[in-house]
mmCIF file of C-alpha atoms and ligand atoms in Angstrom:
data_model
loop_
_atom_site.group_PDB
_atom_site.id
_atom_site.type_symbol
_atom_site.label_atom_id
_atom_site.label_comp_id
_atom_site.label_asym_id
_atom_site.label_seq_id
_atom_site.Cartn_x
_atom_site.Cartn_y
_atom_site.Cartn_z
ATOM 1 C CA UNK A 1 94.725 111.078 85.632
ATOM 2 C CA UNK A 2 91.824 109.608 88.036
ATOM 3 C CA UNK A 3 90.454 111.875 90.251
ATOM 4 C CA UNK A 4 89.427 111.260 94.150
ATOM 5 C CA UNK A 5 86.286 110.237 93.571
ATOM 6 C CA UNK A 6 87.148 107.681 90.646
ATOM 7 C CA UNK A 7 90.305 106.423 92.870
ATOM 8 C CA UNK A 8 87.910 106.029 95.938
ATOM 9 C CA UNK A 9 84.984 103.712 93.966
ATOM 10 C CA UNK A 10 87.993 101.620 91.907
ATOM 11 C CA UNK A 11 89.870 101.003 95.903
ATOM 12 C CA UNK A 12 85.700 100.048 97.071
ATOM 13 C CA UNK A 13 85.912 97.817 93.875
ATOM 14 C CA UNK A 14 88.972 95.860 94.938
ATOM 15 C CA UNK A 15 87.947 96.138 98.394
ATOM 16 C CA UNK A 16 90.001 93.695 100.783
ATOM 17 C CA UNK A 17 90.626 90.836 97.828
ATOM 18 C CA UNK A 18 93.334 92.882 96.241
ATOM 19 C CA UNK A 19 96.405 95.274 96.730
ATOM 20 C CA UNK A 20 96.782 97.762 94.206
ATOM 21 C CA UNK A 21 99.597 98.583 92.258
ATOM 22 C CA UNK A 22 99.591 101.748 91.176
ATOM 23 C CA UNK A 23 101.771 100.891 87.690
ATOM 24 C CA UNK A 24 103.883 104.597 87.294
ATOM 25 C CA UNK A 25 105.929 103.595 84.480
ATOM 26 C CA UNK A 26 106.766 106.573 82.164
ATOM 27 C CA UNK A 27 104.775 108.868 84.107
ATOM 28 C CA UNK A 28 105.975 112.090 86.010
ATOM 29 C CA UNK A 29 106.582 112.647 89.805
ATOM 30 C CA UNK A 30 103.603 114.761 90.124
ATOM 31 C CA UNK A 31 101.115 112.436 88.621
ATOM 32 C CA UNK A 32 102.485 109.678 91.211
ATOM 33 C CA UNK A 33 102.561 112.561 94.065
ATOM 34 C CA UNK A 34 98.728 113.107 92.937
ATOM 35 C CA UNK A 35 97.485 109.582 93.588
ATOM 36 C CA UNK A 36 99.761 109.582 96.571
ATOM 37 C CA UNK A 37 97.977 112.569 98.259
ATOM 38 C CA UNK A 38 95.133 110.192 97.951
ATOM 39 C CA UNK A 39 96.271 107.624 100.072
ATOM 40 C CA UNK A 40 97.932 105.287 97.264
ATOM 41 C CA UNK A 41 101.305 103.636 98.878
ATOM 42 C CA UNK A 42 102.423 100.746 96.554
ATOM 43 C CA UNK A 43 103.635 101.924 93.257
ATOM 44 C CA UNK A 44 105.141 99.651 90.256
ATOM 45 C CA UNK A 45 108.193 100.343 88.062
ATOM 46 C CA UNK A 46 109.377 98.271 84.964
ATOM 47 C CA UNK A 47 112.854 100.190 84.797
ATOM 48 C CA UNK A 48 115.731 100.264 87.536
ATOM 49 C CA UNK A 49 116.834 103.680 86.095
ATOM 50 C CA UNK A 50 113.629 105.098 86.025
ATOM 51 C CA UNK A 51 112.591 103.483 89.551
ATOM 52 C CA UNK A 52 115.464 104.443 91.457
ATOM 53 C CA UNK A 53 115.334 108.405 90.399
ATOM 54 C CA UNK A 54 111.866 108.081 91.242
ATOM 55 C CA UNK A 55 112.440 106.779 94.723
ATOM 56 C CA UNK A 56 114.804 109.704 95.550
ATOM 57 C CA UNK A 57 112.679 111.811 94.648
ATOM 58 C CA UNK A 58 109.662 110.423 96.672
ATOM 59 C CA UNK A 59 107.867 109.992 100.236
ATOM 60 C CA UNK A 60 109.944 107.614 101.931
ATOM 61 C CA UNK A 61 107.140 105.699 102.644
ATOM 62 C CA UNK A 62 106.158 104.196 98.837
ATOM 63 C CA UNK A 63 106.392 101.099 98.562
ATOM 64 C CA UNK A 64 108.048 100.723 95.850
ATOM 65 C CA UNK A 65 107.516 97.142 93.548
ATOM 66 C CA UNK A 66 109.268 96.239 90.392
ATOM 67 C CA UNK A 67 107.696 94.386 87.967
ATOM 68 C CA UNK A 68 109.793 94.244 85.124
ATOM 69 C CA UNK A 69 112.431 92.271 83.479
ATOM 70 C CA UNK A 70 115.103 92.617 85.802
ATOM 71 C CA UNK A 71 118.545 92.024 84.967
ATOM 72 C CA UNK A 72 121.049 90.517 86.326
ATOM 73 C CA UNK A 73 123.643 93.010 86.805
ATOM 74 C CA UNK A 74 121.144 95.993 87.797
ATOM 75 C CA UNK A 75 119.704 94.180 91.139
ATOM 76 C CA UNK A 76 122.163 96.076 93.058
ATOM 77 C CA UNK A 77 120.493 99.457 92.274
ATOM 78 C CA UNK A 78 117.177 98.390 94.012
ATOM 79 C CA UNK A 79 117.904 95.813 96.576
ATOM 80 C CA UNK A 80 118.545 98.557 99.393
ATOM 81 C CA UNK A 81 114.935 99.561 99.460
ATOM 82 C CA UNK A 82 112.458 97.350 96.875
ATOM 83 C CA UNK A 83 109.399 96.464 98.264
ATOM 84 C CA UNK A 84 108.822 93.443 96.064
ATOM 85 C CA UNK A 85 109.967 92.262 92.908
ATOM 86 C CA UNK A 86 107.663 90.404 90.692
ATOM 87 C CA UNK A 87 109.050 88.816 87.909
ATOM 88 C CA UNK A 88 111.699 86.765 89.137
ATOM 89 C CA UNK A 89 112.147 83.906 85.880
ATOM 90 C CA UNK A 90 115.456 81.989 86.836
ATOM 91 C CA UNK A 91 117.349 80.870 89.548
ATOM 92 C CA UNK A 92 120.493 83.026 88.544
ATOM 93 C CA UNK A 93 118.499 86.233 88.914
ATOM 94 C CA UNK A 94 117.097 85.095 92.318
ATOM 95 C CA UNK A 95 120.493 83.783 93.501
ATOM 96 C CA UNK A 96 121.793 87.413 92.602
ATOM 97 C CA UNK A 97 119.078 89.219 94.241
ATOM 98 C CA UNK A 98 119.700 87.128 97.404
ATOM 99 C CA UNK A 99 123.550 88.208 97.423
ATOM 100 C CA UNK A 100 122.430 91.837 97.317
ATOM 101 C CA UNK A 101 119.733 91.651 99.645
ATOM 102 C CA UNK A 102 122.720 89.864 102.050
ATOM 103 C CA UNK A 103 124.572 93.132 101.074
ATOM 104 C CA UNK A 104 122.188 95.267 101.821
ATOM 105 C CA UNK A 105 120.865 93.597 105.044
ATOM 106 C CA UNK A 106 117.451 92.666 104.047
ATOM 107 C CA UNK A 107 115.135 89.809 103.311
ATOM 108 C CA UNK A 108 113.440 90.893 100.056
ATOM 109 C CA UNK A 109 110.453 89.213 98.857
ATOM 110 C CA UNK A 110 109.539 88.079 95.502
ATOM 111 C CA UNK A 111 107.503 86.520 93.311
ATOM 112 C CA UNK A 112 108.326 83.896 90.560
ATOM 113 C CA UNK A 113 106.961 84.292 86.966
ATOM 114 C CA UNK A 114 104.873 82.110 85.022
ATOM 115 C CA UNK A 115 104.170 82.225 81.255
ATOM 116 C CA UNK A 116 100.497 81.783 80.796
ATOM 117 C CA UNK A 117 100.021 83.812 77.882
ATOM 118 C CA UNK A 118 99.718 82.377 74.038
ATOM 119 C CA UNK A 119 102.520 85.194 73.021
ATOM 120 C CA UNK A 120 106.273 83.867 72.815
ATOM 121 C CA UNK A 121 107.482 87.324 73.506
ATOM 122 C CA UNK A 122 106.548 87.580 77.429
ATOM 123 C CA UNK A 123 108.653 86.223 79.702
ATOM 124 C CA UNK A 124 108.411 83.728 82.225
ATOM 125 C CA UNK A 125 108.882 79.738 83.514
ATOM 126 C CA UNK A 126 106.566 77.190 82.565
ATOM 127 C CA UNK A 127 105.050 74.542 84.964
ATOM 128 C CA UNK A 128 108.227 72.471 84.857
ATOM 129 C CA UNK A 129 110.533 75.664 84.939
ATOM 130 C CA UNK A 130 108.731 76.239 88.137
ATOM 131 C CA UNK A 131 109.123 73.130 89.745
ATOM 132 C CA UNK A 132 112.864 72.833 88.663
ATOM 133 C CA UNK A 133 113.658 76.490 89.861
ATOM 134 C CA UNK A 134 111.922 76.081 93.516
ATOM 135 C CA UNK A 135 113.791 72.621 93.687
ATOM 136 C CA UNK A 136 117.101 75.184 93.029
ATOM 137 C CA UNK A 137 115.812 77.517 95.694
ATOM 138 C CA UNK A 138 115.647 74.775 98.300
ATOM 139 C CA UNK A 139 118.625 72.983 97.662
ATOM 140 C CA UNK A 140 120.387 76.248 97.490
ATOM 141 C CA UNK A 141 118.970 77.088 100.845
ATOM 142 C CA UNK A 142 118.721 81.054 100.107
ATOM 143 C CA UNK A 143 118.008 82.962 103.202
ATOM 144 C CA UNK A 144 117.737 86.822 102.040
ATOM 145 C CA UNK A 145 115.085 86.308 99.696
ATOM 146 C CA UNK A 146 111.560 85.217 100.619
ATOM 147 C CA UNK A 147 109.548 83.787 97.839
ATOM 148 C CA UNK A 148 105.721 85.341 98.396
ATOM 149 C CA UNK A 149 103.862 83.465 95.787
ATOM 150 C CA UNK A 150 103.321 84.159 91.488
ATOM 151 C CA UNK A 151 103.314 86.518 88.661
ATOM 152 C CA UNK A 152 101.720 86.129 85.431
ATOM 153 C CA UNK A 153 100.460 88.131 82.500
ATOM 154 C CA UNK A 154 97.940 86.695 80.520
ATOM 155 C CA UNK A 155 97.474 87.320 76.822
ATOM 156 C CA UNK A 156 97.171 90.832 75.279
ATOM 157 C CA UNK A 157 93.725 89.790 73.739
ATOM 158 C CA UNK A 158 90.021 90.877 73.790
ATOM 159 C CA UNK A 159 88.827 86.983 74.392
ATOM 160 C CA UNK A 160 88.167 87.084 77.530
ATOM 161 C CA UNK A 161 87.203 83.329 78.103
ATOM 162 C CA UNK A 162 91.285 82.875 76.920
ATOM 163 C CA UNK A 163 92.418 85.512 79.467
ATOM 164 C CA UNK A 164 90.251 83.697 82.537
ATOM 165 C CA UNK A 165 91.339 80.309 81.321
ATOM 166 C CA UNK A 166 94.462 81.589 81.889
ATOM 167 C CA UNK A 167 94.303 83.165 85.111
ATOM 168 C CA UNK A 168 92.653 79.897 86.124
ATOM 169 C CA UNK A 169 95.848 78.367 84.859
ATOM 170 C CA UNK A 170 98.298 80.044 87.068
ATOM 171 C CA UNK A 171 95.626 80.188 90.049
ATOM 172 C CA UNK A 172 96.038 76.112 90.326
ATOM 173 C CA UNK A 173 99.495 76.576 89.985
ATOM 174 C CA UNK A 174 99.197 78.853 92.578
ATOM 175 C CA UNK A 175 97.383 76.199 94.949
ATOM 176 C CA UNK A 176 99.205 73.759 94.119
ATOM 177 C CA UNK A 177 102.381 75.500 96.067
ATOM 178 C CA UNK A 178 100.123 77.883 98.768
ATOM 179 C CA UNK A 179 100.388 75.666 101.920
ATOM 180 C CA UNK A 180 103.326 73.775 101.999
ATOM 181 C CA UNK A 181 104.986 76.706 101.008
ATOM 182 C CA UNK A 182 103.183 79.252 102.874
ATOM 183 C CA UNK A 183 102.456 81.646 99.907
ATOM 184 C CA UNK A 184 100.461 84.450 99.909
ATOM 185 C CA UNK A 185 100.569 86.700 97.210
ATOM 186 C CA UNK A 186 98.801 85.915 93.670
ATOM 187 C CA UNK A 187 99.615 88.607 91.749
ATOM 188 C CA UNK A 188 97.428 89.138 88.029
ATOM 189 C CA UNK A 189 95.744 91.124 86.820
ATOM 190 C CA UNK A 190 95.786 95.031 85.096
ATOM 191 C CA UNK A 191 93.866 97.198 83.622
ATOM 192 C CA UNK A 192 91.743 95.694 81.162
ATOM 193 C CA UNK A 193 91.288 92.512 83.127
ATOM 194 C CA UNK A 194 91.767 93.348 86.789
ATOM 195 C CA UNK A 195 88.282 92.239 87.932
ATOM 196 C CA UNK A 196 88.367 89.236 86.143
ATOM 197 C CA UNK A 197 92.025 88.560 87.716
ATOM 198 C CA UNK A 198 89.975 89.152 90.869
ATOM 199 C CA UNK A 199 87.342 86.528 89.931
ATOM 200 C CA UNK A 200 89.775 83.985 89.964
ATOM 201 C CA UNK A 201 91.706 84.741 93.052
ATOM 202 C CA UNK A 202 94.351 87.091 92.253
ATOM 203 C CA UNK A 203 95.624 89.007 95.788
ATOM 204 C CA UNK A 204 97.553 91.972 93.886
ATOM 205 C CA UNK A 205 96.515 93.804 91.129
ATOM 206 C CA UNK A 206 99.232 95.672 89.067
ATOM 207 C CA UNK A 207 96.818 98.807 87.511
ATOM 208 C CA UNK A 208 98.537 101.461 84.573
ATOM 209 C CA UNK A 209 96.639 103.443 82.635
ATOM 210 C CA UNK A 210 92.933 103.318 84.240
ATOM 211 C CA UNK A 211 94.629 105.568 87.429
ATOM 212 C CA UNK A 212 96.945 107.312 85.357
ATOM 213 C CA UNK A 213 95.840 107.124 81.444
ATOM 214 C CA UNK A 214 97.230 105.913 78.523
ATOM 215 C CA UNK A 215 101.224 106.040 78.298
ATOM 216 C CA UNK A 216 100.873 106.804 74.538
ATOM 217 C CA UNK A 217 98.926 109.963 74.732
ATOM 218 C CA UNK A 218 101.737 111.959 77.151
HETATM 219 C C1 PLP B 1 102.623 98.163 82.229
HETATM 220 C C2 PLP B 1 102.346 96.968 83.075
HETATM 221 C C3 PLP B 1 101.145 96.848 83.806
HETATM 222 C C4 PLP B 1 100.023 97.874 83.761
HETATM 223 O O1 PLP B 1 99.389 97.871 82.535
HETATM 224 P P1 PLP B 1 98.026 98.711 82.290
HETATM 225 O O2 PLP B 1 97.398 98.020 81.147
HETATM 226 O O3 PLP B 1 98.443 100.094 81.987
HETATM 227 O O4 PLP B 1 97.235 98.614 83.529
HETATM 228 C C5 PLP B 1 100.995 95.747 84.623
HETATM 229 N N1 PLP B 1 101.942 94.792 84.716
HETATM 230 C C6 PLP B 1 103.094 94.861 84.031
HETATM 231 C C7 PLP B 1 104.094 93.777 84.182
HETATM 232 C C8 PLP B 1 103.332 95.943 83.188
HETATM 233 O O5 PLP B 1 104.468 95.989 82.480
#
């Protein structure tokens, strides 16, 4: 766990490029209370289960981001009070969070994700994908979900020149969408590679283990 002085340089680090996310996946209430007493307010979840306990259990005040794979039928259990949700990769998912944000009387904002890593596994749209899905979006005319900008992960890899070439990647993409669309979140970036993410123009940084340590030594 980071203490207050560690916390304080890593928030002077990011400074006004970046919001943190605090990524509390697998880790207990009073590890997220901790870097809550220390003024910490946006906290990401990967599991609906997991992230709705947590949120009962919680200042009211989190904001609370998912940035998992979310399915389909679970968007129900977070619409009332997410924050954001990240990794939006299809139109059905973002047609169904739209009906339950309607439910729920809200507007919830999200971001689409892009595959810009080398590994099949991760999820996401490619630049086609992308085009095809926002073409959806407008056609469909959705009005209870606000589309904020992209999400991508890049590779799980130690070459760093393939990890900025990737963030690079997604940053045109980015771009190529910011005005007419009036985007304005970027979000890249964790713990191994946040301040390159930074570098190359990320706006939200989605941080694990360097606040909270590694999830395999509980
Ligand atoms: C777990 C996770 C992170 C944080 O990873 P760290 O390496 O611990 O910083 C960021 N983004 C997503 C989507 C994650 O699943």
């Amino acid at each position: 766990m980071i203490d207050a002085a560690n916390y304080n340089a890593l928030i002077n680090t990011i400074g006004s490029k970046a919001i943190l996310v605090a990524v509390s996946k697998t880790k207990p209430i009073e590890d997220i209370k901790a870097l809550y007493d220390l003024g910490q307010r946006d906290f990401g979840e990967n599991y609906v289960q997991e992230l709705v306990e947590k949120s009962t259990l919680l200042p009211a005040d989190i904001r609370w981001h998912f940035i998992g794979h979310l399915q389909t039928n679970k968007v129900k259990f977070i619409a009332p009070f997410v924050h954001l949700v990240h990794g939006v990769d299809s139109f059905k998912l973002l047609r169904e969070i739209d009906k339950q944000a309607a439910r729920a009387g809200r507007v919830i904002d999200c971001l689409l994700q892009v595959h810009i890593a080398r590994e099949e596994t991760k999820f996401g749209l490619d630049e086609n994908e992308l085009a095809a899905t926002l073409e959806e979006i407008d056609r469909a005319g959705v009005k209870n979900v606000r589309v904020r900008g992209l999400m991508g992960m890049a590779s799980f890899t130690r070459d760093m020149d393939l990890v900025r070439a990737e963030f690079r990647f997604l940053h045109r993409l980015y771009d190529q969408y910011k005005t007419a669309r009036d985007w304005d979140i970027l979000s890249m970036g964790m713990s191994a590679d946040y301040q390159l993410a930074i570098q190359e123009g990320s706006t939200m940084v989605r941080v694990g283990s360097l606040l909270f340590g590694s999830r395999f030594q509980n």
